[in-house]
Short mmCIF file of C-alpha atoms in Angstrom, two decimals:
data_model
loop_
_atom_site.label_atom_id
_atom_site.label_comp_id
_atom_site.label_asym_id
_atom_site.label_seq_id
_atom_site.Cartn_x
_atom_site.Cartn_y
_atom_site.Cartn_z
CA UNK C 15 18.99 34.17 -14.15
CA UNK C 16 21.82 35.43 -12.07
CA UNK C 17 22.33 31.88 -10.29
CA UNK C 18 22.60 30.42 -13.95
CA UNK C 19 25.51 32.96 -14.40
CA UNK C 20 27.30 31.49 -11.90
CA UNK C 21 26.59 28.40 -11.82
CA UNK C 22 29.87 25.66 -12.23
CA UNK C 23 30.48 24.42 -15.54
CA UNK C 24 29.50 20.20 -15.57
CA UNK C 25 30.75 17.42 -17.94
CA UNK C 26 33.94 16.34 -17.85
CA UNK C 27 36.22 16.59 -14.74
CA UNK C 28 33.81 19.05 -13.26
CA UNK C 29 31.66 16.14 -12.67
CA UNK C 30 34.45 14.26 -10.39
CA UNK C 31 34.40 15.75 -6.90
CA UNK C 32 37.57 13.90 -6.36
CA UNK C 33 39.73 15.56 -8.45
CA UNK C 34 38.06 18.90 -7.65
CA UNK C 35 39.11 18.42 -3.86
CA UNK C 36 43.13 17.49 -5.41
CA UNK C 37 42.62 20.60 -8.00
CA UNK C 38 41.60 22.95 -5.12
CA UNK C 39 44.19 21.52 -2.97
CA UNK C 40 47.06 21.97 -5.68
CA UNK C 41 45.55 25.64 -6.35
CA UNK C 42 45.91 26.54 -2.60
CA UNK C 43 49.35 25.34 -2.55
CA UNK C 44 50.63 26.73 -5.89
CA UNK C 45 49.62 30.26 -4.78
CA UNK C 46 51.03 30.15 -1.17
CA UNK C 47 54.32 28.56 -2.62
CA UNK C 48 55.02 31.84 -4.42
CA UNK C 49 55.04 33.55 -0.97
CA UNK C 50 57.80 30.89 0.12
CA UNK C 51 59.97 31.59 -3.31
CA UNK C 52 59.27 35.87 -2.99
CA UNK C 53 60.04 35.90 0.89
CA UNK C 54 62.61 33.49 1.75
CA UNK C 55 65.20 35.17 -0.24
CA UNK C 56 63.95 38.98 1.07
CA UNK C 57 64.85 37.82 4.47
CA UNK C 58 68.16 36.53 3.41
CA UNK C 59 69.10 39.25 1.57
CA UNK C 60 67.48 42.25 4.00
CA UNK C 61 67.21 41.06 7.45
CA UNK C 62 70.09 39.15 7.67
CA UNK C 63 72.06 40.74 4.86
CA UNK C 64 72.60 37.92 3.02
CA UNK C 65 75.29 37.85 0.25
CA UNK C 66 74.84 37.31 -3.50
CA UNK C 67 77.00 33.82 -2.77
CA UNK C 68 74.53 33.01 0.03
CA UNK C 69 71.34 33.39 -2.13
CA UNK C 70 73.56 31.17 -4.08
CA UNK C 71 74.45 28.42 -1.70
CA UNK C 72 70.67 29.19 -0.13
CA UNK C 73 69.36 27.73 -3.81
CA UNK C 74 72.10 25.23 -4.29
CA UNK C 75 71.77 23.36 -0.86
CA UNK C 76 67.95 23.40 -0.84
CA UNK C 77 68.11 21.30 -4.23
CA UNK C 78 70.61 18.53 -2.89
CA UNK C 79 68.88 16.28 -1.09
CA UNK C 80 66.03 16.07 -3.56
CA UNK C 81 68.13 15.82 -6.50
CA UNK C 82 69.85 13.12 -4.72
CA UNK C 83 67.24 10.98 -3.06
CA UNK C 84 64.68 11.51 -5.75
CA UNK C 85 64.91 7.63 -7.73
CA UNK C 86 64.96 6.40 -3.89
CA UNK C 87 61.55 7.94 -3.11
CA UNK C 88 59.76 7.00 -6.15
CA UNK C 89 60.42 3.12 -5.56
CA UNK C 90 59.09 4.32 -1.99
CA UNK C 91 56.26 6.09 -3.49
CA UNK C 92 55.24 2.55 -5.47
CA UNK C 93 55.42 0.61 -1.99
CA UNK C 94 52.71 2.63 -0.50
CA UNK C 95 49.59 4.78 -0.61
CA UNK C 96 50.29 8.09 -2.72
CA UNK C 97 47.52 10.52 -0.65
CA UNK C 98 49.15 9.66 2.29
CA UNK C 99 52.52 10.71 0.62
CA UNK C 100 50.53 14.07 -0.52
CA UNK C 101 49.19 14.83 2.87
CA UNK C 102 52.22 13.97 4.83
CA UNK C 103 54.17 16.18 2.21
CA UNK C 104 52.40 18.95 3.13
CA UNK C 105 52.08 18.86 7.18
CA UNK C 106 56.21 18.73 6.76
CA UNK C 107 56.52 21.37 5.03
CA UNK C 108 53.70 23.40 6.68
CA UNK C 109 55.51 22.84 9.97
CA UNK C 110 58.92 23.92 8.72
CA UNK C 111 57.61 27.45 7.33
CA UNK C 112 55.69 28.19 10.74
CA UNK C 113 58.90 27.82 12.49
CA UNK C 114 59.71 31.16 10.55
CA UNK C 115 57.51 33.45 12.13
CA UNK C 116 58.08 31.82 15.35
CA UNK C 117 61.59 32.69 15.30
CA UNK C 118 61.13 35.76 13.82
CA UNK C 119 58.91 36.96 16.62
CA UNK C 120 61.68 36.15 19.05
CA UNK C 121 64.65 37.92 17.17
CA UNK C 122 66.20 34.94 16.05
CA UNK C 123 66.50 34.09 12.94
CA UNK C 124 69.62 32.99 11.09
CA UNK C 125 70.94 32.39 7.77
CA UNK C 126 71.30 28.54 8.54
CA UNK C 127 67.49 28.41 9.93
CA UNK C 128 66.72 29.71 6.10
CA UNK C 129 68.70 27.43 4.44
CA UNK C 130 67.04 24.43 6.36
CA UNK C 131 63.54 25.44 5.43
CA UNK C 132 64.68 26.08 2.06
CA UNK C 133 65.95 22.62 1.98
CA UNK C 134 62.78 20.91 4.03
CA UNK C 135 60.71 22.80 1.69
CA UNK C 136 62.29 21.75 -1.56
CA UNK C 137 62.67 17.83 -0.13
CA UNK C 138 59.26 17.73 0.25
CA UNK C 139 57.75 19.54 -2.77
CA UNK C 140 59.78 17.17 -5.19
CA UNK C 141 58.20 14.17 -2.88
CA UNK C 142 54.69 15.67 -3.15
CA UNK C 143 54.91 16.36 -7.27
CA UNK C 144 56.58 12.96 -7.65
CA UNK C 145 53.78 11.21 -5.88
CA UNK C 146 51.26 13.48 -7.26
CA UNK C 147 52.07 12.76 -10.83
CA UNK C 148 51.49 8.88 -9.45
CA UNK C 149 47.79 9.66 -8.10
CA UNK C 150 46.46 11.79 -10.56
CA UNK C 151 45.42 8.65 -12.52
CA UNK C 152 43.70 6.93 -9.33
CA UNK C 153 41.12 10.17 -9.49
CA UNK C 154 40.73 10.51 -13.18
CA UNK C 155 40.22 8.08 -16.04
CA UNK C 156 43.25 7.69 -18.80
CA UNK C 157 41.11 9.72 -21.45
CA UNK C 158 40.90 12.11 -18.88
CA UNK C 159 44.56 12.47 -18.13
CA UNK C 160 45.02 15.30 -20.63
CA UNK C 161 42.04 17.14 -19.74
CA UNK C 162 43.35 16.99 -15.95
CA UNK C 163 46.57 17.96 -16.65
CA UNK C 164 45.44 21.02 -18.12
CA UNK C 165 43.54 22.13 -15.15
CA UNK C 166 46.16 21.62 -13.02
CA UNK C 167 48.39 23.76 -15.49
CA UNK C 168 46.08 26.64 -15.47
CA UNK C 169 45.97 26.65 -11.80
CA UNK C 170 49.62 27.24 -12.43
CA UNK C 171 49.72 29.90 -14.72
CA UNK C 172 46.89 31.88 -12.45
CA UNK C 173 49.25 31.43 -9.50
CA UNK C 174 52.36 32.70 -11.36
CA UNK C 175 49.93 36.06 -12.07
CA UNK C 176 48.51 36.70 -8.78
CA UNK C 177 50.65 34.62 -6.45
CA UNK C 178 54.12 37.39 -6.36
CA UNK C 179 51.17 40.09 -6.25
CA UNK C 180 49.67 39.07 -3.21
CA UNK C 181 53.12 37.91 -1.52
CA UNK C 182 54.35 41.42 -1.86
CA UNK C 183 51.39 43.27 -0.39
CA UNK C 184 51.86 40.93 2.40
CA UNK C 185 54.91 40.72 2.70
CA UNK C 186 54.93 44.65 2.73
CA UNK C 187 52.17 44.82 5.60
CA UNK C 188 53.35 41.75 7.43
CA UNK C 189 57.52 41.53 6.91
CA UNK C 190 58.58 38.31 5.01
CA UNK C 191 58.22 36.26 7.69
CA UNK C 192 54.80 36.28 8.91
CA UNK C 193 53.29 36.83 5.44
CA UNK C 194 55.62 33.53 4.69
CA UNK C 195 52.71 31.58 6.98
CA UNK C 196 50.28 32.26 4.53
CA UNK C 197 51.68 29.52 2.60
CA UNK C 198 51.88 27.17 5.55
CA UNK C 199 48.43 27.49 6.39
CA UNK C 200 48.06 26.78 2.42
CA UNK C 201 49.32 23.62 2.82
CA UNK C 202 47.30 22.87 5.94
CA UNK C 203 44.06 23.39 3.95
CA UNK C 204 45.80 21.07 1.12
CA UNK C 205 46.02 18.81 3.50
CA UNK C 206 42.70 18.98 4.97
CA UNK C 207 41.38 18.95 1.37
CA UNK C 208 43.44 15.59 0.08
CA UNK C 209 42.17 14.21 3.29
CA UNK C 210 38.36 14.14 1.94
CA UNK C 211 39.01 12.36 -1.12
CA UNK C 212 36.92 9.52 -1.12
CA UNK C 213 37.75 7.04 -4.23
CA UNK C 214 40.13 4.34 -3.35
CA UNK C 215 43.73 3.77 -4.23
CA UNK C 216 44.03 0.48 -6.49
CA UNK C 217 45.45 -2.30 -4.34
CA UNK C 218 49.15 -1.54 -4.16
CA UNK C 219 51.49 -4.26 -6.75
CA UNK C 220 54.06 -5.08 -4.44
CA UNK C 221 55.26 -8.32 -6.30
CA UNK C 222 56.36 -11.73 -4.74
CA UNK C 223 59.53 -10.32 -3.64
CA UNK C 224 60.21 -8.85 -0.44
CA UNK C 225 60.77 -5.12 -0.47
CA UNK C 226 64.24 -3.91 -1.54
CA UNK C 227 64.55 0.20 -2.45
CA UNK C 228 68.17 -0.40 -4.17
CA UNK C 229 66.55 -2.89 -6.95
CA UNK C 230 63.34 -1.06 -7.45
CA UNK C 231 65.34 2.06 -7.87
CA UNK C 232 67.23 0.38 -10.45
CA UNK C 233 63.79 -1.49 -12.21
CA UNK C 234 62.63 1.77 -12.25
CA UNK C 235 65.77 3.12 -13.90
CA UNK C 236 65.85 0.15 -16.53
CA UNK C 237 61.52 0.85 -17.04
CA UNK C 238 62.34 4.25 -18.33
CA UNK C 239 65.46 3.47 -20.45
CA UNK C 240 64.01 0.60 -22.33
CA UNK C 241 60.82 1.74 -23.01
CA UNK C 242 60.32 3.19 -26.68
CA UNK C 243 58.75 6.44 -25.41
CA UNK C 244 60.03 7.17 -22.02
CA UNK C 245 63.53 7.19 -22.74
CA UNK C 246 63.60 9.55 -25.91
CA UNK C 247 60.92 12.08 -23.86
CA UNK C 248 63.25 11.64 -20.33
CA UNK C 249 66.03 12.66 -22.17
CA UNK C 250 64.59 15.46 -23.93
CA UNK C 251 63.37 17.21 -20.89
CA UNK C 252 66.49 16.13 -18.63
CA UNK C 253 68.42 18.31 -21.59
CA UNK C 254 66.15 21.01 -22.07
CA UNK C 255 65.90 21.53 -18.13
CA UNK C 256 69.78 21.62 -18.31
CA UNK C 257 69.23 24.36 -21.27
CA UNK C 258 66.67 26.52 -19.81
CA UNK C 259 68.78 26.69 -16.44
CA UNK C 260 71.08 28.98 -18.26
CA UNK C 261 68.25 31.63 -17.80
CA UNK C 262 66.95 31.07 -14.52
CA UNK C 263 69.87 32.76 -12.68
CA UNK C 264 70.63 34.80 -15.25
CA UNK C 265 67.27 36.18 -16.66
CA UNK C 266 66.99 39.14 -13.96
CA UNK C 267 70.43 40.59 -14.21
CA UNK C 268 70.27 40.89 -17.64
CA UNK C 269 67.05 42.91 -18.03
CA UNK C 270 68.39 45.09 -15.36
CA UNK C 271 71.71 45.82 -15.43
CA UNK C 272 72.56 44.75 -19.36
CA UNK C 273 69.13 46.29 -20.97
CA UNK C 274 68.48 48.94 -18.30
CA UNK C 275 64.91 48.23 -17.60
CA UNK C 276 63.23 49.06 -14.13
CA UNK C 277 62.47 46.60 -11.91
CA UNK C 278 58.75 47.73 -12.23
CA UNK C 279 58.67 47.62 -15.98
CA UNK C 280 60.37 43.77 -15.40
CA UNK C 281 57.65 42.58 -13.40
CA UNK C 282 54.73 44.09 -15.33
CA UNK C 283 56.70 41.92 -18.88
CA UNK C 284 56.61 38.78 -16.59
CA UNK C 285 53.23 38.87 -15.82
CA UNK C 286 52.49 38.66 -19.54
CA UNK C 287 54.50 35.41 -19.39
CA UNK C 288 51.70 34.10 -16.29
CA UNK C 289 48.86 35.30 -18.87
CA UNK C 290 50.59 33.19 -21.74
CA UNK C 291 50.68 29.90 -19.71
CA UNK C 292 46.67 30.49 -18.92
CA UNK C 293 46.08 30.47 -22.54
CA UNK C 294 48.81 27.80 -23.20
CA UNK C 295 46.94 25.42 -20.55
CA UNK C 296 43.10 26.80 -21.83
CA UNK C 297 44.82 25.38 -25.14
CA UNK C 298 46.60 22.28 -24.21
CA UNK C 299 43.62 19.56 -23.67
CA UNK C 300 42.13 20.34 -27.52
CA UNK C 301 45.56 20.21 -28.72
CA UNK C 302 46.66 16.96 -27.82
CA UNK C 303 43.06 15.52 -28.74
CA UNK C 304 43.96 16.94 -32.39
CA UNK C 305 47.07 16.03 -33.14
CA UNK C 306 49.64 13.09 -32.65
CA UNK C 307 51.81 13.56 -29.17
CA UNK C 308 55.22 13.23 -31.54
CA UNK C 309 54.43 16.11 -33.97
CA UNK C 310 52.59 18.12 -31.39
CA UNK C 311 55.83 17.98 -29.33
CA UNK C 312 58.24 18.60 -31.49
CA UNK C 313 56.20 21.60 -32.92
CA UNK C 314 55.81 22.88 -29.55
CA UNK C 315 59.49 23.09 -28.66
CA UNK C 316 60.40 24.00 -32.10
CA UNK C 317 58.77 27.07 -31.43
CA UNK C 318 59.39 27.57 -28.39
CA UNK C 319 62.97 27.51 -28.84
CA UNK C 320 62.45 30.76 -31.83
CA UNK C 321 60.16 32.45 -29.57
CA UNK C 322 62.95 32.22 -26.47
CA UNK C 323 65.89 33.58 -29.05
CA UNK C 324 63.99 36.79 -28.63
CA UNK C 325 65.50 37.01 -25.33
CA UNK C 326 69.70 37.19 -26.14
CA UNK C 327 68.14 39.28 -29.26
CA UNK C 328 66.87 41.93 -27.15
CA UNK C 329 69.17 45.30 -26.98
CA UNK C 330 68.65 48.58 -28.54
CA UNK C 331 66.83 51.35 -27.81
CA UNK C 332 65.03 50.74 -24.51
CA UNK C 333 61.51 50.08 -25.81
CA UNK C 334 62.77 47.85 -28.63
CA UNK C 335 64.21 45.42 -25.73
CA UNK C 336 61.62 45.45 -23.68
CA UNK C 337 59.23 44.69 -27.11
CA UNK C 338 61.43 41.45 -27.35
CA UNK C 339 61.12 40.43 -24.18
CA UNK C 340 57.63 41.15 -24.22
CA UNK C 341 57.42 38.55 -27.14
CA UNK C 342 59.16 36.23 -25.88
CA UNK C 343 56.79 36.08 -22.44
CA UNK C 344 53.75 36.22 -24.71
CA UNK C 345 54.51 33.66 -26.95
CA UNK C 346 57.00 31.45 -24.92
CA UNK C 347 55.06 30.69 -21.40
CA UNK C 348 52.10 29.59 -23.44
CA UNK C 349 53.80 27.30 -25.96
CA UNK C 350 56.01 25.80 -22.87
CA UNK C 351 52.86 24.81 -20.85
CA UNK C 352 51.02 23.37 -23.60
CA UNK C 353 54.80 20.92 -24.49
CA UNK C 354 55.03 20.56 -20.97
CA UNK C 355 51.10 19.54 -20.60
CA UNK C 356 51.47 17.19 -23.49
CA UNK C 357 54.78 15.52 -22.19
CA UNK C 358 53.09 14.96 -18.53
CA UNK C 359 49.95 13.26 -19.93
CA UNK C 360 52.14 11.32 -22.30
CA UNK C 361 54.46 10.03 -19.36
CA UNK C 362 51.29 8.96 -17.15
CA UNK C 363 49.49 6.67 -20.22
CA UNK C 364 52.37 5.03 -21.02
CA UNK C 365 53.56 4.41 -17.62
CA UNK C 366 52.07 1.41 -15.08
CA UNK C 367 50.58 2.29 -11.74
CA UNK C 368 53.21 -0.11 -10.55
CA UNK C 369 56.09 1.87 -12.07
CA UNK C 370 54.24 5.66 -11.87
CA UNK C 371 56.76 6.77 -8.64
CA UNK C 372 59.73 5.16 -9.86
CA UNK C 373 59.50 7.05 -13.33
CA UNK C 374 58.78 10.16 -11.73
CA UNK C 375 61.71 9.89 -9.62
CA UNK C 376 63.84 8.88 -12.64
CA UNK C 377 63.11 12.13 -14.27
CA UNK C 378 63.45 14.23 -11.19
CA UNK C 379 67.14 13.23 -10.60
CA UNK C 380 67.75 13.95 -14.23
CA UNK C 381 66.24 17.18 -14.60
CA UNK C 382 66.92 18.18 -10.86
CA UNK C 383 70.66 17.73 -11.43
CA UNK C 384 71.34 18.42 -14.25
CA UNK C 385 69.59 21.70 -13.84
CA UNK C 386 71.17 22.05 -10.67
CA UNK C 387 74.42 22.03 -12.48
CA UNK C 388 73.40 24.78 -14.92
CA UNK C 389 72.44 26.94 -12.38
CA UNK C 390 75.19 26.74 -10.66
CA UNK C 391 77.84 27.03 -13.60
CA UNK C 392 75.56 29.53 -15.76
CA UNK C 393 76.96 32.35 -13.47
CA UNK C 394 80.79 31.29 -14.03
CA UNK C 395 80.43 31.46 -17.10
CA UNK C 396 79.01 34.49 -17.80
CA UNK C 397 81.19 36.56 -15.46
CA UNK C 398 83.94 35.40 -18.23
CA UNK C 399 82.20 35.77 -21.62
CA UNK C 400 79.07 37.96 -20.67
CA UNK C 401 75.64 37.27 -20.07
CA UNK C 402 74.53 36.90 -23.85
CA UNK C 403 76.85 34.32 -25.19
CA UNK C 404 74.67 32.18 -22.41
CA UNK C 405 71.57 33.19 -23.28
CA UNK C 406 72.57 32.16 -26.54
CA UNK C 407 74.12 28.69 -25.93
CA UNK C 408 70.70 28.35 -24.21
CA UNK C 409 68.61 28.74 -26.85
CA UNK C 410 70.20 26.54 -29.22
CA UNK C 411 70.23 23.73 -26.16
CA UNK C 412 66.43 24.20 -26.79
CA UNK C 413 66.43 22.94 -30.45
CA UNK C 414 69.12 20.49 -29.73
CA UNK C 415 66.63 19.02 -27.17
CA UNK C 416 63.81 18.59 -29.68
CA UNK C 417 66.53 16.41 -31.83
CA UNK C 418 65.49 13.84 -29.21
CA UNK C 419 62.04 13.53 -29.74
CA UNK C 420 62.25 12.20 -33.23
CA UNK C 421 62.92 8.83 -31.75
CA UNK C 422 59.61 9.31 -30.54
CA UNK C 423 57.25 6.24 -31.89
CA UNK C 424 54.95 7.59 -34.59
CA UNK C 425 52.20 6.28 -32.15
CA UNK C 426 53.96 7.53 -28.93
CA UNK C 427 50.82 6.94 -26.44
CA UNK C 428 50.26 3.56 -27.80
CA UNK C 429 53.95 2.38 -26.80
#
């Protein structure tokens, strides 16, 4: 009786040991990544008293080179075998975070060692998600993409709940740095775990031409913006990454110093956000199965772009703002996941194995920099005008984004 309690759930994916082995691999890295985002800035900022412009320039240089060389690697990503990209990915960056505690045990750590690991770190997590989003179909069939998506998403949203958890115990117990090689030894065990898939990689389509990365960047480029879905869905998201940027930087300061809510009470509203994205992802699979990609899209970020007003909206008393924001988490993480799930899926059945690391990287320096460039100017601004009017200008860059989708073919994952 008891073993039939806990036994695993068959049918679907849960029969494929080969994408359990990548899930379990992506759930080991997702949680030890949020040790890496909670402790690289709390050694910055306390044991090398970091400035505010230094977390600033710490963020800003770590994105660079990925924004940058991101269409590059996905035409390299096509010329070779992607779980050799994944594993690689994550030996690099497992290296770079051990050299943390390393240094750290001798005394020695500086400001320029953190920005390098930052930027090591970053490099290599937008080469292991662009090739990742390239294998996921070798592992799973294309009726299946949806359903794997969703997995991976929920392995997301449970990391975002008990990832910053865990990385603050440890990094309480441990200091920053050591509790920082949790998350390379996560990456080991990713790699370890990629290592032991067994179903082949189709035979790689390398054409009759000999291999040139400046004209299969550019294919790849010309693939995306001539193709009926792609190029209305790449532009949405490049826009509303550019749009939900605003917040990123700005989100924190607002809730504390504008609204006058504790740090504590903060955290305990995010985590509602991590519990919304579980349901959004438990959500996403039946969704898309329901309903056409183009109206399930735009509905999505149609409401997601009401539910995230509730965030400029919120002032007042205090427990009226943090009601608002409380909304906003519950309703907003859940609806993003399940447009984000949707628009990933989407992107992989419409897209050739041929082409699946070129798009990738198409998207990547879109979003990437133009997010980048939000980031960065979203502070500017706001030291000017105030942190609201952003907020604002924001939100309405969410419905603007949606505008894009109606382009969308009525039959979107037939294009």
């Amino acid at each position: 009786m008891f073993a039939a309690l806990i036994r695993r759930p068959s049918g679907g994916l849960w029969d494929n040991p080969d994408f359990l082995r990548l899930w379990a691999a992506q759930s080991l890295s997702a949680v030890g990544a949020r040790f890496t985002r909670e402790g690289l800035p709390i050694i910055a900022a306390l044991t090398l008293g970091a400035s505010a412009t230094d977390l600033g320039l710490l963020v800003a240089l770590s994105m660079v080179p990925g924004v940058a060389l991101s269409p590059f690697v996905g035409a390299w990503i096509d010329r070779t075998r992607r779980r050799r990209v994944l594993i690689m990915a994550d030996l690099v960056r497992a290296a770079a975070l051990m050299t943390l505690p390393v240094m750290a045990w001798f005394g020695a750590i500086t400001i320029g060692q953190i920005i390098g690991v930052a930027t090591v770190v970053a490099l290599f997590s937008m080469i292991f998600q662009t090739a990742d989003n390239a294998y996921l179909p070798t592992v799973v069939e294309r009726d299946q993409l949806l359903e794997g998506n969703a997995k991976l998403a929920t392995t997301d949203a449970v990391a975002e709940i008990a990832g910053p958890a865990l990385a603050g115990v440890l990094i309480q117990l441990l200091t920053a740095p050591f509790a920082i090689l949790a998350d390379a030894l996560s990456y080991l065990w990713s790699a370890a775990l990629l290592g032991s898939i067994k179903r082949p990689e189709a035979p790689l389509a390398t054409g009759e031409t000999a291999p040139d990365i400046w004209r299969e960047t550019a294919e790849g480029m010309r693939f995306v913006f001539a193709h009926p879905t792609l190029r209305p869905l790449t532009l949405c998201l490049a826009t509303l990454a550019f749009f939900l940027s605003f917040f990123a930087p700005l989100y924190v300061l607002y809730a504390v110093r504008d609204l006058g809510i504790e740090p504590a009470v903060l955290g305990f509203i995010v985590a509602f956000g991590g519990l919304s994205a579980l349901v959004g992802a438990r959500f996403a699979a039946a969704a898309g199965a329901r309903f056409p990609a183009r109206r399930l899209l735009i509905g999505a970020l149609l409401a997601y772009g009401v539910v995230i007003c509730f965030i400029p909206l919120a002032q007042g008393p205090l427990w009226l703002a943090v009601a608002l924001l409380v909304t906003a988490q519950i309703f907003g993480d859940g609806l993003y996941v399940l447009f984000h799930t949707n628009a990933v899926a989407l992107r992989q059945r419409v897209t050739p194995d041929a082409l699946r690391g070129r798009e990738g990287g198409t998207l990547h320096l879109l979003t990437g920099g133009l997010g980048l460039v939000a980031a960065l100017t979203a502070g500017l601004i706001a030291d000017r005008i105030g942190i609201r009017p952003v907020l604002w200008t924001g939100a309405a860059g969410v419905f603007a984004s949606t505008l894009w989708l109606l382009a969308l073919p009525a039959r979107a994952e037939d294009a």
